[in-house]
Amino acid sequence: MTTEPRSSLEVERKYDVDAETPVPDWSALPGVASVGEPESRELDARYLDTPDGRLAEALTALRRRTGGPDEGWHIKRSTPEGKLETQWPLDAAGADDPIEVPAPVLDALAEISGPPFDVIARIRNSRTAYALRDVDGGLIAEFVDDRVTAVDERTGRSSSWREWEIELGPAAPPRAADIAGLFDTADELVRAAGGRPAASDSKLARALGL
């Protein structure tokens, strides 16, 4: 694995919705001129941590995910501004092969902890994604409609739920006040559809019952 990692800051809003909750008309969001066609993605992620939970203590998540445009190894760190994600290309292991963390990923985690890392959760997600674009075609945000099935590998407990996420894109408003206004409008649209703010800030936490 020689490709340099890519890093990005995720600024997003998450919502809990019921199985039949209708998707809002996202063209009502400030600046959104068009809503792209739905794109289906089948995602399969395994999350890892040390036996004593060192990564969780450091507000860091490690996963290997297949499917979707950003499949690969991911490290996510929670920051006041959002979630800082660093990504490496996917290795050649099969979906059910033993998980071995690649050396570049281990190096990036060294300041927090070293191996062994065990799989603590497996999260499968049937995702439908929509691009929310401005009049020039710039991506203001991506909306995803997720139907999730998770297994806590420590206990064998399984769970399933549906959630929505809106994540800002490169053409998102630069001013904090405008971003707040966009998310405020999203909140209103979700409430009108019957949704509500997410009870958990991550799929991993929900899978583990946190």
mmCIF file of C-alpha atoms in Angstrom:
data_model
loop_
_atom_site.group_PDB
_atom_site.id
_atom_site.type_symbol
_atom_site.label_atom_id
_atom_site.label_comp_id
_atom_site.label_asym_id
_atom_site.label_seq_id
_atom_site.Cartn_x
_atom_site.Cartn_y
_atom_site.Cartn_z
ATOM 1 C CA MET A 1 0.000 0.000 0.000
ATOM 2 C CA THR A 2 1.995 2.973 -1.322
ATOM 3 C CA THR A 3 -0.670 5.533 -2.256
ATOM 4 C CA GLU A 4 -0.643 8.601 -0.027
ATOM 5 C CA PRO A 5 -3.705 8.924 2.201
ATOM 6 C CA ARG A 6 -6.440 11.466 1.523
ATOM 7 C CA SER A 7 -7.862 13.590 4.311
ATOM 8 C CA SER A 8 -11.120 15.519 4.510
ATOM 9 C CA LEU A 9 -13.222 17.233 7.160
ATOM 10 C CA GLU A 10 -16.784 15.942 7.333
ATOM 11 C CA VAL A 11 -19.380 18.505 8.392
ATOM 12 C CA GLU A 12 -22.723 16.773 8.558
ATOM 13 C CA ARG A 13 -26.118 16.517 10.219
ATOM 14 C CA LYS A 14 -27.703 13.147 11.055
ATOM 15 C CA TYR A 15 -31.348 12.218 11.583
ATOM 16 C CA ASP A 16 -33.318 9.217 12.773
ATOM 17 C CA VAL A 17 -36.295 8.271 10.593
ATOM 18 C CA ASP A 18 -38.824 5.482 10.439
ATOM 19 C CA ALA A 19 -38.860 2.855 7.694
ATOM 20 C CA GLU A 20 -41.581 4.616 5.680
ATOM 21 C CA THR A 21 -40.631 8.260 6.283
ATOM 22 C CA PRO A 22 -40.808 10.114 2.935
ATOM 23 C CA VAL A 23 -37.680 11.873 1.668
ATOM 24 C CA PRO A 24 -38.107 15.676 1.725
ATOM 25 C CA ASP A 25 -37.766 17.941 -1.299
ATOM 26 C CA TRP A 26 -34.156 19.042 -0.779
ATOM 27 C CA SER A 27 -34.443 21.715 -3.473
ATOM 28 C CA ALA A 28 -35.954 23.819 -0.666
ATOM 29 C CA LEU A 29 -32.509 24.117 0.940
ATOM 30 C CA PRO A 30 -30.800 27.500 0.472
ATOM 31 C CA GLY A 31 -28.721 27.544 -2.714
ATOM 32 C CA VAL A 32 -29.816 24.113 -3.960
ATOM 33 C CA ALA A 33 -30.900 24.358 -7.595
ATOM 34 C CA SER A 34 -31.087 20.649 -8.428
ATOM 35 C CA VAL A 35 -31.290 17.265 -6.734
ATOM 36 C CA GLY A 36 -29.436 14.461 -8.496
ATOM 37 C CA GLU A 37 -30.822 11.067 -9.393
ATOM 38 C CA PRO A 38 -30.649 8.452 -6.613
ATOM 39 C CA GLU A 39 -27.433 6.415 -6.533
ATOM 40 C CA SER A 40 -27.505 3.026 -4.809
ATOM 41 C CA ARG A 41 -24.478 1.831 -2.814
ATOM 42 C CA GLU A 42 -24.002 -1.359 -0.822
ATOM 43 C CA LEU A 43 -21.504 -0.725 1.980
ATOM 44 C CA ASP A 44 -19.913 -3.283 4.308
ATOM 45 C CA ALA A 45 -17.687 -1.984 7.110
ATOM 46 C CA ARG A 46 -15.735 -3.661 9.881
ATOM 47 C CA TYR A 47 -14.713 -1.458 12.793
ATOM 48 C CA LEU A 48 -11.691 -2.257 14.935
ATOM 49 C CA ASP A 49 -10.308 -1.208 18.315
ATOM 50 C CA THR A 50 -7.875 -2.482 20.918
ATOM 51 C CA PRO A 51 -9.196 -4.894 23.573
ATOM 52 C CA ASP A 52 -9.176 -2.048 26.111
ATOM 53 C CA GLY A 53 -10.845 0.492 23.800
ATOM 54 C CA ARG A 54 -7.955 2.905 23.325
ATOM 55 C CA LEU A 55 -9.304 4.298 20.059
ATOM 56 C CA ALA A 56 -12.735 4.986 21.497
ATOM 57 C CA GLU A 57 -11.128 6.799 24.423
ATOM 58 C CA ALA A 58 -9.310 9.005 21.914
ATOM 59 C CA LEU A 59 -12.574 9.733 19.999
ATOM 60 C CA THR A 60 -11.144 7.849 17.031
ATOM 61 C CA ALA A 61 -12.691 5.157 14.837
ATOM 62 C CA LEU A 62 -10.882 2.692 12.566
ATOM 63 C CA ARG A 63 -12.714 0.828 9.822
ATOM 64 C CA ARG A 64 -12.235 -1.176 6.652
ATOM 65 C CA ARG A 65 -15.124 -0.590 4.275
ATOM 66 C CA THR A 66 -16.014 -2.043 0.894
ATOM 67 C CA GLY A 67 -18.494 -0.531 -1.535
ATOM 68 C CA GLY A 68 -19.155 3.040 -2.586
ATOM 69 C CA PRO A 69 -16.812 5.654 -4.066
ATOM 70 C CA ASP A 70 -14.674 5.941 -0.929
ATOM 71 C CA GLU A 71 -14.124 2.288 -0.064
ATOM 72 C CA GLY A 72 -10.896 1.650 1.788
ATOM 73 C CA TRP A 73 -9.313 1.972 5.223
ATOM 74 C CA HIS A 74 -10.553 4.962 7.194
ATOM 75 C CA ILE A 75 -9.496 6.661 10.416
ATOM 76 C CA LYS A 76 -12.053 9.124 11.768
ATOM 77 C CA ARG A 77 -11.218 11.592 14.515
ATOM 78 C CA SER A 78 -13.844 13.790 16.171
ATOM 79 C CA THR A 79 -12.932 17.485 16.286
ATOM 80 C CA PRO A 80 -14.909 20.605 17.261
ATOM 81 C CA GLU A 81 -15.237 21.467 13.551
ATOM 82 C CA GLY A 82 -16.419 18.037 12.414
ATOM 83 C CA LYS A 83 -14.994 14.584 11.759
ATOM 84 C CA LEU A 84 -11.510 14.488 10.270
ATOM 85 C CA GLU A 85 -11.286 11.432 8.022
ATOM 86 C CA THR A 86 -8.059 9.997 6.628
ATOM 87 C CA GLN A 87 -8.414 7.308 3.967
ATOM 88 C CA TRP A 88 -6.119 4.706 2.401
ATOM 89 C CA PRO A 89 -6.875 2.415 -0.573
ATOM 90 C CA LEU A 90 -8.528 -0.918 0.033
ATOM 91 C CA ASP A 91 -6.248 -3.925 0.396
ATOM 92 C CA ALA A 92 -6.811 -7.202 -1.458
ATOM 93 C CA ALA A 93 -8.394 -9.156 1.415
ATOM 94 C CA GLY A 94 -11.807 -10.704 0.870
ATOM 95 C CA ALA A 95 -14.880 -9.640 2.823
ATOM 96 C CA ASP A 96 -14.669 -12.642 5.156
ATOM 97 C CA ASP A 97 -10.880 -12.930 5.420
ATOM 98 C CA PRO A 98 -9.122 -12.152 8.710
ATOM 99 C CA ILE A 99 -8.550 -8.417 9.114
ATOM 100 C CA GLU A 100 -4.945 -7.217 9.120
ATOM 101 C CA VAL A 101 -4.386 -3.485 9.551
ATOM 102 C CA PRO A 102 -1.912 -2.232 6.897
ATOM 103 C CA ALA A 103 1.372 -0.703 8.046
ATOM 104 C CA PRO A 104 0.587 2.892 6.935
ATOM 105 C CA VAL A 105 -2.627 2.816 8.961
ATOM 106 C CA LEU A 106 -0.788 1.411 11.994
ATOM 107 C CA ASP A 107 1.754 4.222 11.665
ATOM 108 C CA ALA A 108 -1.024 6.820 11.667
ATOM 109 C CA LEU A 109 -2.477 5.322 14.867
ATOM 110 C CA ALA A 110 0.841 4.866 16.667
ATOM 111 C CA GLU A 111 0.448 7.974 18.819
ATOM 112 C CA ILE A 112 -2.797 6.521 20.215
ATOM 113 C CA SER A 113 -2.138 2.792 20.385
ATOM 114 C CA GLY A 114 -0.677 -0.193 18.594
ATOM 115 C CA PRO A 115 -1.940 -3.701 17.832
ATOM 116 C CA PRO A 116 -3.605 -5.969 18.511
ATOM 117 C CA PHE A 117 -6.747 -4.540 16.940
ATOM 118 C CA ASP A 118 -9.903 -6.647 17.037
ATOM 119 C CA VAL A 119 -13.113 -6.334 15.029
ATOM 120 C CA ILE A 120 -15.702 -4.848 17.380
ATOM 121 C CA ALA A 121 -18.581 -4.273 14.942
ATOM 122 C CA ARG A 122 -19.703 -5.061 11.419
ATOM 123 C CA ILE A 123 -22.060 -2.575 9.796
ATOM 124 C CA ARG A 124 -23.797 -3.213 6.481
ATOM 125 C CA ASN A 125 -25.608 -0.331 4.859
ATOM 126 C CA SER A 126 -27.921 -0.116 1.861
ATOM 127 C CA ARG A 127 -27.399 3.534 0.947
ATOM 128 C CA THR A 128 -29.203 5.773 -1.522
ATOM 129 C CA ALA A 129 -27.262 8.977 -2.220
ATOM 130 C CA TYR A 130 -28.419 12.229 -3.805
ATOM 131 C CA ALA A 131 -26.193 15.110 -4.955
ATOM 132 C CA LEU A 132 -27.540 18.548 -3.994
ATOM 133 C CA ARG A 133 -26.103 21.067 -6.486
ATOM 134 C CA ASP A 134 -26.105 24.819 -7.039
ATOM 135 C CA VAL A 135 -26.916 26.604 -10.296
ATOM 136 C CA ASP A 136 -23.347 26.065 -11.547
ATOM 137 C CA GLY A 137 -23.419 22.341 -10.799
ATOM 138 C CA GLY A 138 -21.261 22.630 -7.682
ATOM 139 C CA LEU A 139 -21.907 20.113 -4.922
ATOM 140 C CA ILE A 140 -23.422 21.977 -1.982
ATOM 141 C CA ALA A 141 -24.071 18.783 -0.042
ATOM 142 C CA GLU A 142 -24.758 15.089 -0.381
ATOM 143 C CA PHE A 143 -27.882 13.603 1.157
ATOM 144 C CA VAL A 144 -27.850 9.883 1.946
ATOM 145 C CA ASP A 145 -30.727 7.649 2.984
ATOM 146 C CA ASP A 146 -29.224 4.728 4.942
ATOM 147 C CA ARG A 147 -30.839 1.432 5.902
ATOM 148 C CA VAL A 148 -28.420 -0.115 8.332
ATOM 149 C CA THR A 149 -27.881 -3.589 9.785
ATOM 150 C CA ALA A 150 -25.201 -3.918 12.466
ATOM 151 C CA VAL A 151 -23.665 -6.602 14.637
ATOM 152 C CA ASP A 152 -21.791 -5.932 17.870
ATOM 153 C CA GLU A 153 -19.042 -8.522 17.403
ATOM 154 C CA ARG A 154 -18.207 -8.462 21.121
ATOM 155 C CA THR A 155 -21.644 -9.677 22.192
ATOM 156 C CA GLY A 156 -23.329 -10.913 19.003
ATOM 157 C CA ARG A 157 -26.149 -8.367 19.426
ATOM 158 C CA SER A 158 -27.683 -7.284 16.121
ATOM 159 C CA SER A 159 -29.667 -4.147 15.363
ATOM 160 C CA SER A 160 -31.123 -2.345 12.379
ATOM 161 C CA TRP A 161 -32.347 1.177 11.708
ATOM 162 C CA ARG A 162 -32.819 3.860 9.078
ATOM 163 C CA GLU A 163 -31.073 7.207 9.200
ATOM 164 C CA TRP A 164 -30.406 10.230 7.010
ATOM 165 C CA GLU A 165 -27.236 12.286 6.685
ATOM 166 C CA ILE A 166 -26.540 15.608 4.999
ATOM 167 C CA GLU A 167 -22.824 16.227 4.489
ATOM 168 C CA LEU A 168 -21.489 19.516 3.145
ATOM 169 C CA GLY A 169 -19.649 19.462 -0.182
ATOM 170 C CA PRO A 170 -17.029 21.679 -1.855
ATOM 171 C CA ALA A 171 -19.635 24.268 -2.961
ATOM 172 C CA ALA A 172 -21.171 24.649 0.510
ATOM 173 C CA PRO A 173 -21.552 28.223 1.786
ATOM 174 C CA PRO A 174 -18.253 29.575 3.157
ATOM 175 C CA ARG A 175 -19.807 31.628 5.969
ATOM 176 C CA ALA A 176 -20.682 29.901 9.241
ATOM 177 C CA ALA A 177 -23.979 31.783 9.430
ATOM 178 C CA ASP A 178 -25.027 30.499 6.002
ATOM 179 C CA ILE A 179 -24.076 26.940 6.921
ATOM 180 C CA ALA A 180 -26.148 27.241 10.083
ATOM 181 C CA GLY A 181 -29.066 28.501 8.012
ATOM 182 C CA LEU A 182 -28.777 25.547 5.634
ATOM 183 C CA PHE A 183 -28.813 23.061 8.482
ATOM 184 C CA ASP A 184 -31.688 24.901 10.208
ATOM 185 C CA THR A 185 -33.747 24.555 7.038
ATOM 186 C CA ALA A 186 -32.788 20.878 6.799
ATOM 187 C CA ASP A 187 -33.967 20.373 10.383
ATOM 188 C CA GLU A 188 -37.334 21.925 9.514
ATOM 189 C CA LEU A 189 -37.761 19.758 6.422
ATOM 190 C CA VAL A 190 -36.914 16.618 8.379
ATOM 191 C CA ARG A 191 -39.353 17.481 11.178
ATOM 192 C CA ALA A 192 -42.093 18.123 8.628
ATOM 193 C CA ALA A 193 -41.442 14.683 7.099
ATOM 194 C CA GLY A 194 -41.631 12.991 10.516
ATOM 195 C CA GLY A 195 -37.912 12.612 11.268
ATOM 196 C CA ARG A 196 -35.896 13.800 14.239
ATOM 197 C CA PRO A 197 -32.290 14.598 15.206
ATOM 198 C CA ALA A 198 -30.181 11.456 15.532
ATOM 199 C CA ALA A 199 -29.923 10.018 19.028
ATOM 200 C CA SER A 200 -26.365 8.858 18.294
ATOM 201 C CA ASP A 201 -23.615 10.750 16.480
ATOM 202 C CA SER A 202 -22.179 7.653 14.755
ATOM 203 C CA LYS A 203 -23.253 4.296 13.396
ATOM 204 C CA LEU A 204 -20.532 2.603 15.415
ATOM 205 C CA ALA A 205 -21.797 4.023 18.708
ATOM 206 C CA ARG A 206 -25.324 2.903 17.885
ATOM 207 C CA ALA A 207 -24.149 -0.555 16.870
ATOM 208 C CA LEU A 208 -22.389 -0.901 20.224
ATOM 209 C CA GLY A 209 -25.401 0.407 22.161
ATOM 210 C CA LEU A 210 -23.654 3.601 23.260
#
